[in-house]
PDB file of C-alpha atoms in Angstrom:
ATOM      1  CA  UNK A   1      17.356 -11.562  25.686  1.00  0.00           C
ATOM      2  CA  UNK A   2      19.918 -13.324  28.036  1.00  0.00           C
ATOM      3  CA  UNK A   3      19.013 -16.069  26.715  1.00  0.00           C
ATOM      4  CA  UNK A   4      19.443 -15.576  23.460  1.00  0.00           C
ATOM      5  CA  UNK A   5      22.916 -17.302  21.673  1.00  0.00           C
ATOM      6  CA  UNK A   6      25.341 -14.326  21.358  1.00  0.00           C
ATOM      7  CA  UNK A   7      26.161 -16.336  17.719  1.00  0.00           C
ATOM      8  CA  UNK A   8      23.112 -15.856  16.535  1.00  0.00           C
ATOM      9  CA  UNK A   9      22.209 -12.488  17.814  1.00  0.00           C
ATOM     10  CA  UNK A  10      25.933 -11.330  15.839  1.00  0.00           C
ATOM     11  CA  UNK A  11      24.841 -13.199  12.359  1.00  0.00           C
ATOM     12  CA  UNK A  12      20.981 -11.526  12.437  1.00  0.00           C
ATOM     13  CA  UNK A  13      22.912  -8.159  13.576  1.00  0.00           C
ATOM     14  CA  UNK A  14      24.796  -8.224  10.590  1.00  0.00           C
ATOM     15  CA  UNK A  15      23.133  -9.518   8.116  1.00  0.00           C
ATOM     16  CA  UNK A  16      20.586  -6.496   8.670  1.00  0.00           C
ATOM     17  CA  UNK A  17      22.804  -4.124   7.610  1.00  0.00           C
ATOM     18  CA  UNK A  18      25.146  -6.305   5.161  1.00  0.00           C
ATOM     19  CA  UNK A  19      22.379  -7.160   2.623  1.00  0.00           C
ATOM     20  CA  UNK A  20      21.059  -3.455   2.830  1.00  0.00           C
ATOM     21  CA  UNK A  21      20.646  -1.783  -0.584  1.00  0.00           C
ATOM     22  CA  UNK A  22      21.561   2.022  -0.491  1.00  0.00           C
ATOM     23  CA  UNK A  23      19.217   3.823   1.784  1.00  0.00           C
ATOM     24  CA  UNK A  24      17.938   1.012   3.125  1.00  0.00           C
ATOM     25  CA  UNK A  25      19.658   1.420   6.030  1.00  0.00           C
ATOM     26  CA  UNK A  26      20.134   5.359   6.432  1.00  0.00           C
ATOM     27  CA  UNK A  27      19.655   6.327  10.155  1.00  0.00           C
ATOM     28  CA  UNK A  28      20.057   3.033  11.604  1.00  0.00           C
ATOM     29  CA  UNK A  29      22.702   3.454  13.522  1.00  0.00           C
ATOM     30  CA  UNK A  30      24.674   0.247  15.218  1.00  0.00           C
ATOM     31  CA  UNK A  31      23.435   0.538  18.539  1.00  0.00           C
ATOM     32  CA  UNK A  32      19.399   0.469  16.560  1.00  0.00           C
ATOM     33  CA  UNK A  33      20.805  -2.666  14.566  1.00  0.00           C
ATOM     34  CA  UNK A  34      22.347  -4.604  17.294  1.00  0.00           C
ATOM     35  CA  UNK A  35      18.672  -3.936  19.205  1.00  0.00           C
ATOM     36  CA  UNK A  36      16.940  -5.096  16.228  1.00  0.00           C
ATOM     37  CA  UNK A  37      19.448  -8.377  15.692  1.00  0.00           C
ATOM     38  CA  UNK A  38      18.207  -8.818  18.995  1.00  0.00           C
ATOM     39  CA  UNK A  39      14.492  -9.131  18.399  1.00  0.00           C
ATOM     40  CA  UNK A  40      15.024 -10.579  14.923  1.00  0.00           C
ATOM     41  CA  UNK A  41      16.958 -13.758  17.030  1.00  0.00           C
ATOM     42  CA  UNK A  42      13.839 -13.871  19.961  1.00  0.00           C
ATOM     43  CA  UNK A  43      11.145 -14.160  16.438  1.00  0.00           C
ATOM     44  CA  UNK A  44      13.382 -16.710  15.215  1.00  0.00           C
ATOM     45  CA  UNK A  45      14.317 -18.854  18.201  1.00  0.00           C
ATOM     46  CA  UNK A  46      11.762 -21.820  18.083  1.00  0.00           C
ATOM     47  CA  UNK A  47      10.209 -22.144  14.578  1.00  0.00           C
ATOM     48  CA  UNK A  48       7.616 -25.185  13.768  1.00  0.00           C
ATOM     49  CA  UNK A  49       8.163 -26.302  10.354  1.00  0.00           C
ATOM     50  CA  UNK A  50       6.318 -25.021   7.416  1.00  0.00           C
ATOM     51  CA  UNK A  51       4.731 -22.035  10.169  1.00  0.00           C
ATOM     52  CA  UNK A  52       5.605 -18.545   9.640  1.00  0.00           C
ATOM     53  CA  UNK A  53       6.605 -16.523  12.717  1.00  0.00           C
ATOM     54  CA  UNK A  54       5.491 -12.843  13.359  1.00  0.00           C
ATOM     55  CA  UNK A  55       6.552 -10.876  16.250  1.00  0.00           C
ATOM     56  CA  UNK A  56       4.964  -7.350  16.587  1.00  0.00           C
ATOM     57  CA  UNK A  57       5.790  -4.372  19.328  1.00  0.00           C
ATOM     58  CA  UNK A  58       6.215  -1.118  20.093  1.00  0.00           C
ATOM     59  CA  UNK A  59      10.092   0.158  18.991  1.00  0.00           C
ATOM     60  CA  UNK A  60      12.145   0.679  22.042  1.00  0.00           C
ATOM     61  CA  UNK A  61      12.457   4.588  23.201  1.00  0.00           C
ATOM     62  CA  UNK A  62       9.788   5.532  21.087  1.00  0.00           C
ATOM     63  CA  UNK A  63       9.050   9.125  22.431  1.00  0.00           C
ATOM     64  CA  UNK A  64       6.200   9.300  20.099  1.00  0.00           C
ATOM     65  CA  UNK A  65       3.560   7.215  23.243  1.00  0.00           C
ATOM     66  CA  UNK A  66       3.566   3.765  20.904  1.00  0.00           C
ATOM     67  CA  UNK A  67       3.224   5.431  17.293  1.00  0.00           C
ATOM     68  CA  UNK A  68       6.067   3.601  16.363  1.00  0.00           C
ATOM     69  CA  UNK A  69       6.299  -0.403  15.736  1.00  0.00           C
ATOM     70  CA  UNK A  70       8.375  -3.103  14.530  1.00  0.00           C
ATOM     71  CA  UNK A  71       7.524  -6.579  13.080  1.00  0.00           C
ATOM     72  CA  UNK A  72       9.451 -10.008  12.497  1.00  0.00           C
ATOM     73  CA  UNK A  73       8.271 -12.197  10.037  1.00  0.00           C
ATOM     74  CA  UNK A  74      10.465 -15.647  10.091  1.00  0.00           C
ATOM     75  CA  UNK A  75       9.414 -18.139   7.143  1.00  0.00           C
ATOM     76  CA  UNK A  76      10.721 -20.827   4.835  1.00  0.00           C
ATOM     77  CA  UNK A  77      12.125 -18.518   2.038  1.00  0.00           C
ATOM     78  CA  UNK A  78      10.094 -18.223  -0.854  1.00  0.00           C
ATOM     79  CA  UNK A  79       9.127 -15.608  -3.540  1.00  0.00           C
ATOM     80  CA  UNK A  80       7.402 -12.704  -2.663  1.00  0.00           C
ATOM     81  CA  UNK A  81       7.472 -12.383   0.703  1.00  0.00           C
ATOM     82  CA  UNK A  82       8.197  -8.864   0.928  1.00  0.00           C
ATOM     83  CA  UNK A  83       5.626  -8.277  -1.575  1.00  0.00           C
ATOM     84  CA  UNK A  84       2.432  -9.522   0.329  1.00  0.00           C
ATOM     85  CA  UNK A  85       3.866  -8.328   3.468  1.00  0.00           C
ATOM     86  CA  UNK A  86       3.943  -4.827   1.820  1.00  0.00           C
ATOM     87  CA  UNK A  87       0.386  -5.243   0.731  1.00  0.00           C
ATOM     88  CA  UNK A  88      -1.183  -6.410   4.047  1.00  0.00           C
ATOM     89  CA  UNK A  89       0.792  -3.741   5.909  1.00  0.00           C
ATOM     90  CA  UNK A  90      -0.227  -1.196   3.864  1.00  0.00           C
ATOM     91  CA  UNK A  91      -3.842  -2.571   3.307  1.00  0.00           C
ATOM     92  CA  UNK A  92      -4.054  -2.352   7.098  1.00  0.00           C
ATOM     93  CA  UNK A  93      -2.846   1.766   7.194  1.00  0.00           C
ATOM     94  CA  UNK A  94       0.306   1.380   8.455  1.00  0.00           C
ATOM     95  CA  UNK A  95       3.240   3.287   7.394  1.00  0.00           C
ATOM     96  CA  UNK A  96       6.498   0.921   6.428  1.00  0.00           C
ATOM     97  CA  UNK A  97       9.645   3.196   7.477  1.00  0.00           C
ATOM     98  CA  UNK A  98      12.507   0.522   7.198  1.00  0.00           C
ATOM     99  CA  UNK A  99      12.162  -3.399   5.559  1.00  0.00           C
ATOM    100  CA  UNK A 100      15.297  -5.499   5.524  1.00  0.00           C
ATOM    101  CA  UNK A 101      15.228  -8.931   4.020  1.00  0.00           C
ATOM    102  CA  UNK A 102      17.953 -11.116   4.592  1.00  0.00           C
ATOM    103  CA  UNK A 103      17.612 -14.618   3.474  1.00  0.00           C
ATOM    104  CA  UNK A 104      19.829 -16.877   6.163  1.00  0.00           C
ATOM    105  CA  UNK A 105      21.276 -19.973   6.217  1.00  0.00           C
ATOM    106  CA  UNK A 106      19.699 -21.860   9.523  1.00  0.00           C
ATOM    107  CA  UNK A 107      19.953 -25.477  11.320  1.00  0.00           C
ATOM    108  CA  UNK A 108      17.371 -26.091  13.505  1.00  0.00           C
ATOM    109  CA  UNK A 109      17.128 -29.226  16.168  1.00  0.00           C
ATOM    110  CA  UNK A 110      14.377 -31.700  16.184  1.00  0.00           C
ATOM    111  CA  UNK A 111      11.978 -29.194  18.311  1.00  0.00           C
ATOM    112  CA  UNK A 112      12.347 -26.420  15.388  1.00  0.00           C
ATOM    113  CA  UNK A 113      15.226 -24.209  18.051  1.00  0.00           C
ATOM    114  CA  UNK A 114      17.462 -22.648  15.529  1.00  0.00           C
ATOM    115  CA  UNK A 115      21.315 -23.716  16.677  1.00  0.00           C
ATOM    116  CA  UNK A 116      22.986 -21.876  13.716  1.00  0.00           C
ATOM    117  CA  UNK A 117      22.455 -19.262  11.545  1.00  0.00           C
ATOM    118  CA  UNK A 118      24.710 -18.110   8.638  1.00  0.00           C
ATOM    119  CA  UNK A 119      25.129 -15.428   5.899  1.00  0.00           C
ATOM    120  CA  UNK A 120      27.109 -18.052   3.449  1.00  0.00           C
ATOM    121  CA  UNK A 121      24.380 -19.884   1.219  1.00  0.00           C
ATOM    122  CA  UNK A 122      25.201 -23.672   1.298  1.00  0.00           C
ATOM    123  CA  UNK A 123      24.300 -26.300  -0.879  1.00  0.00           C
ATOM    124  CA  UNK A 124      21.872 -28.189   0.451  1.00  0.00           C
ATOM    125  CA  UNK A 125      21.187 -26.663   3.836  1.00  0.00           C
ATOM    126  CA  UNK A 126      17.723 -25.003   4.975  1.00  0.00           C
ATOM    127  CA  UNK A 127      17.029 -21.459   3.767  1.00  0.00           C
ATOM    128  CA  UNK A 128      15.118 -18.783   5.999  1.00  0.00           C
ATOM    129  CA  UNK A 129      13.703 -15.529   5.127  1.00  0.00           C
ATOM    130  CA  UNK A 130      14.151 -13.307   7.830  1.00  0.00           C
ATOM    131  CA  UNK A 131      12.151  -9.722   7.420  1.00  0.00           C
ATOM    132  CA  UNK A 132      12.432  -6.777   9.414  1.00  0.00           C
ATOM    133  CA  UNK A 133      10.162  -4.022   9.340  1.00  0.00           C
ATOM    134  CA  UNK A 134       9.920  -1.006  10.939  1.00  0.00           C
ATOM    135  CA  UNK A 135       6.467   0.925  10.704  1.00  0.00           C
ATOM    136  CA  UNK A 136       4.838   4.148  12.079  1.00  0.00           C
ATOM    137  CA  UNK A 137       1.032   3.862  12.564  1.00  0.00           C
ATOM    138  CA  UNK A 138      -1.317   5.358   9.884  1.00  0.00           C
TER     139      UNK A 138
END
């Protein structure tokens, strides 16, 4: 995580909670979303064009021995995302607790490394859905 552009880490911090529809975000408290704008930035880091990216592991401090996960999925924005992720999540007996979708404005270099992210949508620049979940085992 030391790594990780403090730029981009911010932007993915707060666009989890500023596109948040009411309850969406009830219980996540700042110090939760700054950890998970943190592991949102390390799933999006290096992208290959038109591949998805999926990060899966255990959430941090989870008391209950692993029982509790969270999952990245970084793609090219399209419709219905959320959708079939919700169906093979649940089709696999897992639990969805939390799902956050922000849609981000990103520039990426020649090698796919995102160099900026933003919440603004503008014309003509590269669109990225960015979903958060948060899941308990079945």
């Amino acid at each position: 995580a030391a790594s990780l552009p403090p730029a981009i880490v911010d932007c993915l911090t707060a666009a989890l909670g500023d596109g948040a529809l009411p309850g969406e975000a009830d219980g996540f408290s700042d110090a939760a979303r700054a950890e998970a704008g943190k592991f949102m930035a390390r799933a999006a880091m290096a992208r290959s064009t038109d591949h998805a990216n999926v990060l899966l592991e255990p959430m941090p401090g989870d008391a209950g021995g692993g029982r509790r996960m969270r999952l990245a999925l970084i793609n090219d924005d399209m419709p219905f995302l959320v959708d079939s992720a919700s169906v093979l999540i649940a089709a696999e007996g897992l639990a969805v607790e939390r799902i956050l979708h922000p849609v981000l404005t990103v520039r990426r270099d020649r090698d796919g490394v995102l160099t900026d992210v933003s919440l603004e949508r503008e014309s003509g620049e590269k669109r990225e859905s960015m979903i958060y979940v948060e899941l308990e085992r079945g």
